[in-house]
mmCIF file of C-alpha atoms and ligand atoms in Angstrom:
data_model
loop_
_atom_site.group_PDB
_atom_site.id
_atom_site.type_symbol
_atom_site.label_atom_id
_atom_site.label_comp_id
_atom_site.label_asym_id
_atom_site.label_seq_id
_atom_site.Cartn_x
_atom_site.Cartn_y
_atom_site.Cartn_z
ATOM 1 C CA MET A 1 -22.149 -38.428 -10.715
ATOM 2 C CA THR A 2 -21.402 -41.358 -8.442
ATOM 3 C CA GLU A 3 -21.701 -44.959 -9.522
ATOM 4 C CA ARG A 4 -24.379 -47.209 -8.186
ATOM 5 C CA ILE A 5 -23.427 -48.374 -4.712
ATOM 6 C CA GLU A 6 -23.021 -52.108 -4.109
ATOM 7 C CA ASN A 7 -25.426 -53.635 -1.597
ATOM 8 C CA ASN A 8 -22.675 -54.633 0.814
ATOM 9 C CA LEU A 9 -21.422 -51.048 0.974
ATOM 10 C CA ASP A 10 -24.797 -49.379 1.449
ATOM 11 C CA LEU A 11 -25.005 -48.703 5.184
ATOM 12 C CA ARG A 12 -28.480 -47.168 5.054
ATOM 13 C CA SER A 13 -29.822 -50.522 3.810
ATOM 14 C CA MET A 14 -28.293 -52.459 6.695
ATOM 15 C CA TYR A 15 -29.788 -53.782 9.907
ATOM 16 C CA ILE A 16 -28.270 -52.635 13.202
ATOM 17 C CA GLU A 17 -26.797 -56.107 13.722
ATOM 18 C CA GLU A 18 -24.935 -55.809 10.407
ATOM 19 C CA LEU A 19 -23.695 -52.336 11.307
ATOM 20 C CA GLU A 20 -22.424 -53.786 14.575
ATOM 21 C CA GLN A 21 -20.334 -56.321 12.671
ATOM 22 C CA ILE A 22 -18.871 -53.531 10.565
ATOM 23 C CA MET A 23 -18.037 -51.516 13.671
ATOM 24 C CA ILE A 24 -16.328 -54.520 15.240
ATOM 25 C CA GLN A 25 -14.316 -55.113 12.034
ATOM 26 C CA MET A 26 -13.202 -51.484 12.205
ATOM 27 C CA GLY A 27 -12.040 -51.920 15.785
ATOM 28 C CA GLU A 28 -14.899 -49.847 17.210
ATOM 29 C CA LYS A 29 -17.342 -50.554 20.020
ATOM 30 C CA PRO A 30 -20.543 -52.219 18.732
ATOM 31 C CA PHE A 31 -22.756 -49.543 20.335
ATOM 32 C CA LYS A 32 -21.464 -47.095 17.710
ATOM 33 C CA ALA A 33 -23.738 -48.965 15.301
ATOM 34 C CA ARG A 34 -26.786 -47.626 17.122
ATOM 35 C CA GLN A 35 -25.513 -44.088 16.852
ATOM 36 C CA LEU A 36 -24.828 -44.564 13.158
ATOM 37 C CA PHE A 37 -28.298 -46.054 12.640
ATOM 38 C CA ASP A 38 -29.807 -43.069 14.429
ATOM 39 C CA TRP A 39 -28.003 -40.635 12.109
ATOM 40 C CA LEU A 40 -29.093 -42.571 9.038
ATOM 41 C CA HIS A 41 -32.726 -43.227 9.933
ATOM 42 C CA ASN A 42 -33.844 -40.628 12.486
ATOM 43 C CA LYS A 43 -31.694 -37.560 12.005
ATOM 44 C CA ARG A 44 -31.355 -38.571 8.342
ATOM 45 C CA VAL A 45 -28.150 -36.779 7.478
ATOM 46 C CA ASP A 46 -26.622 -36.937 4.013
ATOM 47 C CA SER A 47 -22.964 -36.879 5.029
ATOM 48 C CA TYR A 48 -20.700 -38.446 7.630
ATOM 49 C CA ASP A 49 -19.404 -34.988 8.583
ATOM 50 C CA GLU A 50 -22.656 -34.314 10.391
ATOM 51 C CA MET A 51 -22.373 -37.403 12.617
ATOM 52 C CA THR A 52 -20.749 -35.468 15.419
ATOM 53 C CA ASN A 53 -20.815 -38.169 18.088
ATOM 54 C CA LEU A 54 -18.608 -40.402 15.926
ATOM 55 C CA SER A 55 -14.885 -39.669 16.046
ATOM 56 C CA ARG A 56 -13.345 -37.851 13.101
ATOM 57 C CA PRO A 57 -11.084 -40.795 12.130
ATOM 58 C CA LEU A 58 -14.093 -43.133 12.143
ATOM 59 C CA ARG A 59 -16.102 -40.695 10.010
ATOM 60 C CA GLU A 60 -13.212 -40.506 7.553
ATOM 61 C CA LYS A 61 -12.839 -44.275 7.370
ATOM 62 C CA LEU A 62 -16.561 -44.687 6.827
ATOM 63 C CA SER A 63 -16.749 -42.108 4.092
ATOM 64 C CA CYS A 64 -13.833 -43.702 2.204
ATOM 65 C CA LYS A 65 -15.305 -47.163 2.254
ATOM 66 C CA TYR A 66 -19.077 -46.675 2.389
ATOM 67 C CA PRO A 67 -20.465 -43.949 0.131
ATOM 68 C CA LEU A 68 -23.859 -42.740 1.408
ATOM 69 C CA VAL A 69 -26.924 -43.242 -0.715
ATOM 70 C CA ASP A 70 -28.503 -39.867 -1.214
ATOM 71 C CA ILE A 71 -31.386 -39.166 -3.545
ATOM 72 C CA LYS A 72 -32.193 -35.667 -4.732
ATOM 73 C CA VAL A 73 -35.511 -33.983 -5.460
ATOM 74 C CA VAL A 74 -35.560 -32.890 -9.127
ATOM 75 C CA GLU A 75 -39.133 -31.705 -9.438
ATOM 76 C CA VAL A 76 -42.289 -31.407 -7.356
ATOM 77 C CA GLN A 77 -45.743 -31.027 -8.883
ATOM 78 C CA GLU A 78 -48.617 -30.068 -6.607
ATOM 79 C CA SER A 79 -52.265 -30.631 -7.413
ATOM 80 C CA ARG A 80 -54.492 -27.587 -7.067
ATOM 81 C CA LEU A 81 -57.452 -29.876 -6.576
ATOM 82 C CA ASP A 82 -56.433 -31.877 -3.525
ATOM 83 C CA GLY A 83 -52.862 -31.007 -2.524
ATOM 84 C CA THR A 84 -51.413 -34.277 -3.842
ATOM 85 C CA ARG A 85 -47.726 -33.843 -4.622
ATOM 86 C CA LYS A 86 -45.661 -35.831 -7.096
ATOM 87 C CA PHE A 87 -41.928 -35.973 -6.486
ATOM 88 C CA LEU A 88 -39.353 -36.763 -9.126
ATOM 89 C CA PHE A 89 -36.066 -37.950 -7.606
ATOM 90 C CA ARG A 90 -32.635 -38.491 -9.075
ATOM 91 C CA LEU A 91 -30.695 -41.487 -7.790
ATOM 92 C CA GLY A 92 -26.941 -41.449 -7.275
ATOM 93 C CA ASP A 93 -26.333 -43.073 -10.683
ATOM 94 C CA GLY A 94 -28.509 -40.576 -12.552
ATOM 95 C CA ASN A 95 -31.660 -42.692 -12.878
ATOM 96 C CA VAL A 96 -34.942 -41.009 -12.002
ATOM 97 C CA ILE A 97 -37.894 -42.345 -10.026
ATOM 98 C CA GLU A 98 -41.138 -40.880 -8.780
ATOM 99 C CA SER A 99 -43.183 -40.950 -5.582
ATOM 100 C CA VAL A 100 -46.515 -39.453 -4.590
ATOM 101 C CA TRP A 101 -47.619 -37.750 -1.377
ATOM 102 C CA MET A 102 -51.350 -37.797 -0.698
ATOM 103 C CA LYS A 103 -53.410 -36.165 2.018
ATOM 104 C CA TYR A 104 -56.404 -38.109 3.270
ATOM 105 C CA HIS A 105 -58.778 -37.496 6.185
ATOM 106 C CA HIS A 106 -57.232 -40.426 8.021
ATOM 107 C CA GLY A 107 -53.657 -39.199 7.527
ATOM 108 C CA ASN A 108 -50.932 -38.733 4.964
ATOM 109 C CA SER A 109 -49.900 -41.457 2.621
ATOM 110 C CA ILE A 110 -46.779 -41.872 0.493
ATOM 111 C CA CYS A 111 -46.668 -44.055 -2.594
ATOM 112 C CA ILE A 112 -43.111 -45.153 -3.357
ATOM 113 C CA SER A 113 -41.360 -46.818 -6.278
ATOM 114 C CA SER A 114 -39.541 -50.109 -5.828
ATOM 115 C CA GLN A 115 -37.698 -50.140 -9.160
ATOM 116 C CA ALA A 116 -36.577 -47.709 -11.847
ATOM 117 C CA GLY A 117 -38.826 -48.968 -14.643
ATOM 118 C CA CYS A 118 -40.544 -52.333 -14.608
ATOM 119 C CA ARG A 119 -40.347 -55.554 -16.609
ATOM 120 C CA MET A 120 -43.861 -56.841 -15.995
ATOM 121 C CA GLY A 121 -45.247 -55.214 -19.140
ATOM 122 C CA CYS A 122 -48.858 -54.554 -18.049
ATOM 123 C CA LYS A 123 -50.583 -53.130 -21.100
ATOM 124 C CA PHE A 124 -52.221 -50.116 -19.430
ATOM 125 C CA CYS A 125 -49.243 -49.019 -17.337
ATOM 126 C CA ALA A 126 -46.854 -46.162 -18.120
ATOM 127 C CA SER A 127 -44.075 -47.713 -16.042
ATOM 128 C CA ALA A 128 -43.873 -50.698 -18.360
ATOM 129 C CA ILE A 129 -42.995 -48.672 -21.431
ATOM 130 C CA GLY A 130 -39.214 -48.428 -21.093
ATOM 131 C CA GLY A 131 -38.781 -51.800 -19.370
ATOM 132 C CA LEU A 132 -36.736 -52.370 -16.230
ATOM 133 C CA VAL A 133 -33.670 -50.228 -15.660
ATOM 134 C CA ARG A 134 -32.780 -51.507 -12.214
ATOM 135 C CA SER A 135 -34.131 -52.446 -8.814
ATOM 136 C CA LEU A 136 -33.873 -49.999 -5.931
ATOM 137 C CA HIS A 137 -31.898 -50.534 -2.759
ATOM 138 C CA ALA A 138 -33.803 -50.563 0.518
ATOM 139 C CA SER A 139 -32.118 -47.227 1.262
ATOM 140 C CA GLU A 140 -33.518 -45.708 -1.935
ATOM 141 C CA MET A 141 -37.031 -46.792 -0.948
ATOM 142 C CA LEU A 142 -36.530 -45.367 2.558
ATOM 143 C CA GLU A 143 -35.062 -42.145 1.225
ATOM 144 C CA GLN A 144 -38.183 -41.401 -0.830
ATOM 145 C CA ILE A 145 -40.080 -41.320 2.468
ATOM 146 C CA TYR A 146 -37.402 -39.462 4.422
ATOM 147 C CA LYS A 147 -37.010 -36.753 1.763
ATOM 148 C CA ILE A 148 -40.754 -36.252 1.322
ATOM 149 C CA SER A 149 -41.248 -35.948 5.100
ATOM 150 C CA GLU A 150 -38.507 -33.352 5.167
ATOM 151 C CA VAL A 151 -40.103 -31.286 2.392
ATOM 152 C CA THR A 152 -43.691 -31.505 3.682
ATOM 153 C CA GLY A 153 -42.789 -31.345 7.375
ATOM 154 C CA GLU A 154 -45.771 -33.575 8.067
ATOM 155 C CA LYS A 155 -46.244 -36.927 9.723
ATOM 156 C CA VAL A 156 -46.506 -39.999 7.484
ATOM 157 C CA SER A 157 -49.236 -42.451 8.433
ATOM 158 C CA ASN A 158 -49.281 -44.868 5.515
ATOM 159 C CA ILE A 159 -46.848 -46.208 2.964
ATOM 160 C CA VAL A 160 -47.966 -47.919 -0.192
ATOM 161 C CA VAL A 161 -45.423 -49.679 -2.392
ATOM 162 C CA MET A 162 -47.469 -49.002 -5.524
ATOM 163 C CA GLY A 163 -45.287 -46.678 -7.538
ATOM 164 C CA THR A 164 -43.110 -47.775 -10.435
ATOM 165 C CA GLY A 165 -41.821 -51.332 -10.312
ATOM 166 C CA GLU A 166 -42.836 -54.762 -9.130
ATOM 167 C CA PRO A 167 -41.846 -55.042 -5.456
ATOM 168 C CA LEU A 168 -41.793 -58.842 -5.489
ATOM 169 C CA ASP A 169 -39.323 -58.689 -8.391
ATOM 170 C CA ASN A 170 -37.013 -56.899 -5.934
ATOM 171 C CA TYR A 171 -37.766 -59.222 -3.077
ATOM 172 C CA GLU A 172 -34.655 -59.121 -0.872
ATOM 173 C CA ASN A 173 -34.489 -55.326 -0.885
ATOM 174 C CA LEU A 174 -38.215 -55.119 -0.203
ATOM 175 C CA LEU A 175 -37.818 -57.284 2.929
ATOM 176 C CA ARG A 176 -35.011 -55.042 4.126
ATOM 177 C CA PHE A 177 -37.166 -51.992 3.479
ATOM 178 C CA ILE A 178 -40.109 -53.402 5.456
ATOM 179 C CA ARG A 179 -37.942 -54.403 8.399
ATOM 180 C CA LEU A 180 -36.062 -51.105 8.469
ATOM 181 C CA ILE A 181 -39.073 -48.797 8.187
ATOM 182 C CA SER A 182 -40.871 -50.700 10.954
ATOM 183 C CA ASP A 183 -37.793 -50.956 13.210
ATOM 184 C CA ALA A 184 -38.584 -49.465 16.617
ATOM 185 C CA ARG A 185 -35.140 -47.846 16.648
ATOM 186 C CA GLY A 186 -35.834 -46.096 13.344
ATOM 187 C CA MET A 187 -39.029 -44.654 11.898
ATOM 188 C CA ASN A 188 -41.064 -47.295 13.749
ATOM 189 C CA LEU A 189 -43.930 -47.294 11.269
ATOM 190 C CA SER A 190 -46.505 -49.947 12.074
ATOM 191 C CA GLN A 191 -46.509 -52.740 9.493
ATOM 192 C CA ARG A 192 -50.283 -52.475 9.490
ATOM 193 C CA ASN A 193 -49.835 -49.138 7.761
ATOM 194 C CA ILE A 194 -47.786 -50.579 4.905
ATOM 195 C CA THR A 195 -49.312 -51.971 1.709
ATOM 196 C CA VAL A 196 -47.316 -53.856 -0.894
ATOM 197 C CA SER A 197 -48.926 -54.228 -4.302
ATOM 198 C CA THR A 198 -48.006 -57.050 -6.659
ATOM 199 C CA CYS A 199 -49.049 -58.131 -10.126
ATOM 200 C CA GLY A 200 -49.011 -61.679 -8.756
ATOM 201 C CA ILE A 201 -45.617 -63.354 -8.647
ATOM 202 C CA VAL A 202 -46.928 -66.481 -6.997
ATOM 203 C CA PRO A 203 -43.804 -68.080 -5.420
ATOM 204 C CA LYS A 204 -42.841 -64.766 -3.836
ATOM 205 C CA MET A 205 -46.372 -64.281 -2.489
ATOM 206 C CA TYR A 206 -45.950 -67.559 -0.600
ATOM 207 C CA GLU A 207 -42.546 -66.507 0.695
ATOM 208 C CA LEU A 208 -43.920 -63.171 1.821
ATOM 209 C CA ALA A 209 -46.806 -64.887 3.618
ATOM 210 C CA ASP A 210 -44.303 -67.059 5.488
ATOM 211 C CA GLU A 211 -42.531 -63.933 6.757
ATOM 212 C CA LYS A 212 -45.729 -63.246 8.704
ATOM 213 C CA PHE A 213 -45.421 -59.508 8.460
ATOM 214 C CA GLN A 214 -48.511 -57.523 9.365
ATOM 215 C CA ILE A 215 -48.488 -55.641 6.072
ATOM 216 C CA THR A 216 -51.403 -55.568 3.636
ATOM 217 C CA LEU A 217 -50.951 -57.415 0.384
ATOM 218 C CA ALA A 218 -52.649 -55.825 -2.615
ATOM 219 C CA LEU A 219 -53.051 -57.985 -5.675
ATOM 220 C CA SER A 220 -53.489 -56.392 -9.071
ATOM 221 C CA LEU A 221 -56.209 -58.587 -10.495
ATOM 222 C CA HIS A 222 -57.803 -56.391 -13.169
ATOM 223 C CA ALA A 223 -59.782 -59.238 -14.764
ATOM 224 C CA PRO A 224 -62.291 -61.925 -13.829
ATOM 225 C CA ASP A 225 -60.587 -64.828 -15.604
ATOM 226 C CA ASP A 226 -57.382 -66.062 -17.217
ATOM 227 C CA GLU A 227 -58.294 -65.049 -20.733
ATOM 228 C CA LYS A 228 -58.943 -61.397 -19.977
ATOM 229 C CA ARG A 229 -56.110 -61.167 -17.491
ATOM 230 C CA LYS A 230 -53.636 -62.415 -20.099
ATOM 231 C CA GLU A 231 -54.750 -59.657 -22.462
ATOM 232 C CA LEU A 232 -53.848 -56.984 -19.922
ATOM 233 C CA MET A 233 -51.024 -58.534 -17.943
ATOM 234 C CA PRO A 234 -48.285 -60.727 -19.465
ATOM 235 C CA VAL A 235 -47.507 -62.155 -15.990
ATOM 236 C CA ALA A 236 -50.833 -64.008 -16.242
ATOM 237 C CA ASN A 237 -49.234 -66.283 -18.836
ATOM 238 C CA LYS A 238 -46.842 -67.464 -16.182
ATOM 239 C CA TYR A 239 -49.181 -67.843 -13.217
ATOM 240 C CA ALA A 240 -52.752 -68.982 -13.687
ATOM 241 C CA PHE A 241 -55.633 -66.986 -12.224
ATOM 242 C CA LYS A 242 -56.474 -69.802 -9.829
ATOM 243 C CA GLU A 243 -52.868 -70.085 -8.612
ATOM 244 C CA VAL A 244 -52.761 -66.373 -7.843
ATOM 245 C CA LEU A 245 -55.997 -66.542 -5.856
ATOM 246 C CA ASP A 246 -54.737 -69.598 -3.973
ATOM 247 C CA ALA A 247 -51.630 -67.624 -3.015
ATOM 248 C CA CYS A 248 -53.931 -64.862 -1.682
ATOM 249 C CA ARG A 249 -55.857 -67.420 0.381
ATOM 250 C CA TYR A 250 -52.562 -68.674 1.771
ATOM 251 C CA TYR A 251 -51.469 -65.127 2.593
ATOM 252 C CA PHE A 252 -54.637 -64.542 4.589
ATOM 253 C CA LYS A 253 -54.327 -67.897 6.348
ATOM 254 C CA LYS A 254 -50.764 -67.146 7.442
ATOM 255 C CA THR A 255 -51.107 -63.482 8.373
ATOM 256 C CA GLY A 256 -54.794 -62.876 9.097
ATOM 257 C CA ARG A 257 -54.520 -59.797 6.890
ATOM 258 C CA ARG A 258 -57.375 -59.057 4.528
ATOM 259 C CA ILE A 259 -56.330 -59.030 0.880
ATOM 260 C CA THR A 260 -56.900 -55.975 -1.291
ATOM 261 C CA PHE A 261 -57.745 -56.668 -4.922
ATOM 262 C CA GLU A 262 -57.041 -53.861 -7.331
ATOM 263 C CA TYR A 263 -59.211 -53.771 -10.412
ATOM 264 C CA ALA A 264 -58.597 -51.097 -13.035
ATOM 265 C CA LEU A 265 -61.763 -50.658 -15.080
ATOM 266 C CA VAL A 266 -61.056 -50.383 -18.801
ATOM 267 C CA ALA A 267 -63.999 -49.452 -21.016
ATOM 268 C CA GLY A 268 -65.251 -52.457 -22.975
ATOM 269 C CA LYS A 269 -62.478 -54.761 -21.741
ATOM 270 C CA ASN A 270 -63.246 -55.876 -18.194
ATOM 271 C CA ASP A 271 -66.169 -53.763 -17.015
ATOM 272 C CA SER A 272 -69.309 -55.657 -18.062
ATOM 273 C CA GLU A 273 -71.949 -57.089 -15.733
ATOM 274 C CA ARG A 274 -70.759 -60.540 -16.703
ATOM 275 C CA ASP A 275 -67.225 -59.587 -15.653
ATOM 276 C CA ALA A 276 -68.537 -58.403 -12.285
ATOM 277 C CA ARG A 277 -70.485 -61.620 -11.789
ATOM 278 C CA LEU A 278 -67.536 -63.806 -12.767
ATOM 279 C CA LEU A 279 -65.198 -61.856 -10.505
ATOM 280 C CA SER A 280 -67.572 -62.169 -7.553
ATOM 281 C CA ALA A 281 -67.809 -65.922 -8.008
ATOM 282 C CA GLN A 282 -64.010 -66.233 -7.985
ATOM 283 C CA ILE A 283 -63.276 -64.199 -4.888
ATOM 284 C CA ARG A 284 -66.371 -64.435 -2.699
ATOM 285 C CA ASP A 285 -64.768 -66.980 -0.340
ATOM 286 C CA ILE A 286 -61.707 -64.762 0.227
ATOM 287 C CA ASN A 287 -61.558 -62.234 3.051
ATOM 288 C CA CYS A 288 -60.926 -59.299 0.784
ATOM 289 C CA HIS A 289 -61.593 -55.766 -0.235
ATOM 290 C CA VAL A 290 -61.868 -54.707 -3.871
ATOM 291 C CA ASN A 291 -60.521 -51.367 -4.989
ATOM 292 C CA LEU A 292 -62.016 -50.257 -8.291
ATOM 293 C CA ILE A 293 -59.868 -47.817 -10.249
ATOM 294 C CA PRO A 294 -61.174 -46.269 -13.468
ATOM 295 C CA VAL A 295 -58.072 -46.818 -15.617
ATOM 296 C CA ASN A 296 -55.867 -43.777 -15.870
ATOM 297 C CA PRO A 297 -55.285 -42.937 -19.523
ATOM 298 C CA VAL A 298 -51.602 -43.138 -20.436
ATOM 299 C CA ARG A 299 -50.313 -41.043 -23.333
ATOM 300 C CA GLU A 300 -48.682 -43.962 -25.124
ATOM 301 C CA ARG A 301 -51.658 -46.332 -24.717
ATOM 302 C CA ASP A 302 -55.194 -46.283 -26.064
ATOM 303 C CA TYR A 303 -57.097 -47.669 -23.084
ATOM 304 C CA VAL A 304 -60.125 -45.657 -22.065
ATOM 305 C CA LYS A 305 -61.600 -45.475 -18.581
ATOM 306 C CA SER A 306 -65.071 -46.854 -17.947
ATOM 307 C CA ASP A 307 -67.960 -44.385 -17.655
ATOM 308 C CA LYS A 308 -68.919 -43.303 -14.194
ATOM 309 C CA ASN A 309 -72.241 -45.150 -14.277
ATOM 310 C CA VAL A 310 -70.518 -48.335 -15.489
ATOM 311 C CA VAL A 311 -68.139 -48.085 -12.534
ATOM 312 C CA VAL A 312 -71.017 -47.614 -10.097
ATOM 313 C CA ASN A 313 -72.931 -50.525 -11.631
ATOM 314 C CA PHE A 314 -69.871 -52.722 -11.336
ATOM 315 C CA LYS A 315 -69.574 -51.782 -7.689
ATOM 316 C CA ASN A 316 -73.243 -52.480 -7.023
ATOM 317 C CA LYS A 317 -72.991 -55.861 -8.653
ATOM 318 C CA LEU A 318 -70.087 -56.870 -6.422
ATOM 319 C CA GLU A 319 -71.936 -55.607 -3.377
ATOM 320 C CA LYS A 320 -74.889 -57.789 -4.289
ATOM 321 C CA TYR A 321 -72.549 -60.709 -3.726
ATOM 322 C CA ARG A 322 -71.552 -59.192 -0.371
ATOM 323 C CA ILE A 323 -68.096 -58.240 -1.512
ATOM 324 C CA ASN A 324 -66.412 -55.305 0.168
ATOM 325 C CA VAL A 325 -65.722 -52.735 -2.505
ATOM 326 C CA THR A 326 -64.731 -49.098 -2.894
ATOM 327 C CA ILE A 327 -64.103 -46.889 -5.883
ATOM 328 C CA ARG A 328 -60.688 -45.331 -5.536
ATOM 329 C CA ARG A 329 -60.850 -41.590 -5.261
ATOM 330 C CA GLU A 330 -58.828 -40.006 -7.995
ATOM 331 C CA MET A 331 -55.991 -37.997 -6.528
ATOM 332 C CA GLY A 332 -54.032 -35.328 -8.308
ATOM 333 C CA SER A 333 -55.785 -35.801 -11.629
ATOM 334 C CA ASP A 334 -54.516 -32.391 -12.771
ATOM 335 C CA ILE A 335 -50.852 -33.421 -12.411
ATOM 336 C CA ASP A 336 -49.227 -36.210 -14.459
ATOM 337 C CA GLY A 337 -51.770 -38.664 -13.119
ATOM 338 C CA ALA A 338 -51.049 -42.320 -13.748
ATOM 339 C CA CYS A 339 -48.116 -44.128 -12.219
ATOM 340 C CA GLY A 340 -44.868 -43.473 -13.958
ATOM 341 C CA GLN A 341 -46.042 -40.608 -16.165
ATOM 342 C CA LEU A 342 -43.905 -37.919 -14.545
ATOM 343 C CA ARG A 343 -40.840 -40.123 -14.908
ATOM 344 C CA ARG A 344 -41.694 -40.933 -18.531
ATOM 345 C CA LYS A 345 -42.181 -37.290 -19.373
ATOM 346 C CA TYR A 346 -38.763 -36.524 -17.926
ATOM 347 C CA ILE A 347 -37.038 -39.390 -19.743
ATOM 348 C CA ASP A 348 -38.649 -38.386 -23.057
ATOM 349 C CA LYS A 349 -37.398 -34.802 -22.813
ATOM 350 C CA PRO A 350 -34.262 -33.797 -24.699
ATOM 351 C CA GLU A 351 -31.273 -33.546 -22.283
ATOM 352 C CA GLU A 352 -31.034 -29.746 -22.463
ATOM 353 C CA GLU A 353 -34.650 -29.266 -21.342
ATOM 354 C CA ARG A 354 -34.305 -31.450 -18.273
ATOM 355 C CA LYS A 355 -34.109 -29.792 -14.910
ATOM 356 C CA THR A 356 -30.984 -30.716 -13.024
HETATM 357 N N1 LIG B 1 -46.212 -53.840 -9.839
HETATM 358 C C1 LIG B 1 -47.144 -53.679 -8.763
HETATM 359 C C2 LIG B 1 -47.176 -52.308 -8.146
HETATM 360 C C3 LIG B 1 -47.090 -51.107 -9.014
HETATM 361 S S1 LIG B 1 -48.485 -50.612 -9.939
HETATM 362 C C4 LIG B 1 -48.514 -54.137 -9.185
HETATM 363 O O1 LIG B 1 -48.693 -54.498 -10.340
HETATM 364 O O2 LIG B 1 -49.402 -54.190 -8.357
HETATM 365 C C5 LIG B 1 -49.685 -50.108 -8.754
HETATM 366 C C6 LIG B 1 -51.116 -50.317 -9.218
HETATM 367 O O3 LIG B 1 -51.472 -49.373 -10.233
HETATM 368 C C7 LIG B 1 -51.354 -51.690 -9.836
HETATM 369 O O4 LIG B 1 -52.585 -52.201 -9.421
HETATM 370 C C8 LIG B 1 -51.363 -51.365 -11.303
HETATM 371 O O5 LIG B 1 -51.983 -52.373 -12.036
HETATM 372 C C9 LIG B 1 -52.091 -50.043 -11.303
HETATM 373 N N2 LIG B 1 -51.959 -49.250 -12.525
HETATM 374 C C10 LIG B 1 -50.901 -49.112 -13.327
HETATM 375 N N3 LIG B 1 -51.172 -48.307 -14.367
HETATM 376 C C11 LIG B 1 -52.439 -47.911 -14.200
HETATM 377 C C12 LIG B 1 -53.300 -47.070 -14.951
HETATM 378 N N4 LIG B 1 -52.914 -46.487 -16.078
HETATM 379 N N5 LIG B 1 -54.564 -46.897 -14.454
HETATM 380 C C13 LIG B 1 -54.974 -47.484 -13.321
HETATM 381 N N6 LIG B 1 -54.201 -48.286 -12.578
HETATM 382 C C14 LIG B 1 -52.950 -48.510 -13.021
#
């Protein structure tokens, strides 16, 4: 098992300009950086040996100094209901993460993890249970997409950074990831097809807005006021409800991108008519779209999802206030559904039962 690779040695997380500097330091022509970038991000090889247009001595020097980040598929679960596939990956240092591949009418979507574990502690979330292990490199976020495309052989239209982890708690690597995946010389995915979901780390939301990317920002709101939000999400003790919404307004002002609010409906906690009314009053001036998600039951938690008719009523109430709202279609409910559950199941297994 290899050790975790340091950021400054991880070539798949580097911009072409940085690779050019490395090439120059090694006494090579800067254009070699483009060839290297092409191997890493288009041909997506896992070893320097395969980079046949680089000289053998250069390949040897590179492999001594810059170990390649390579993540391996450990397990794939496929839903019989809708073809959703969950991937469990092993990172170079042995940690495991999960990603989800979903087929929609409008194209295929991949949900990736940004961290192994998470330290945000949301009460209903499986990823919070073991805390944060570590943040992922940009290359490890990219590799989830590259490996899944290889296995499925299908085109990727959308990326959502909504798997395990808080992307804005891994801010620098997230920026690298966004720039690299949308680089015209690499995968060239339109930023409009990328969504980053946050629990609401306010200062980073402002920083992200100032980057003026064309990505969609999704904010996990889950409550209509401070009191209820604090019950579900510890981060609400740090940033007030109003501050978070102001950051969303700022994001829209800077980028022109409509905000998505995620709202997990938990029976008896945040799903009453009063909650819907309160929520509407708070967000009606924001150019937004609300995504209602009946909470996914997590083995270790006792939250129960709202009844179907409660969910529909909640939706109708928001619509009465002219708020854009959809109920998220449940995908892959027959496989370890909620975020982080496949990873948790793996971690909880005794060593000898784990697949390697
Ligand atoms: N940390 C980020 C992104 C990861 S979670 C965030 O908080 O937004 C992605 C989304 O799934 C968030 O909206 C999160 O609140 C939600 N989520 C987590 N566990 C869930 C569960 N058991 N049921 C429904 N939604 C859940």
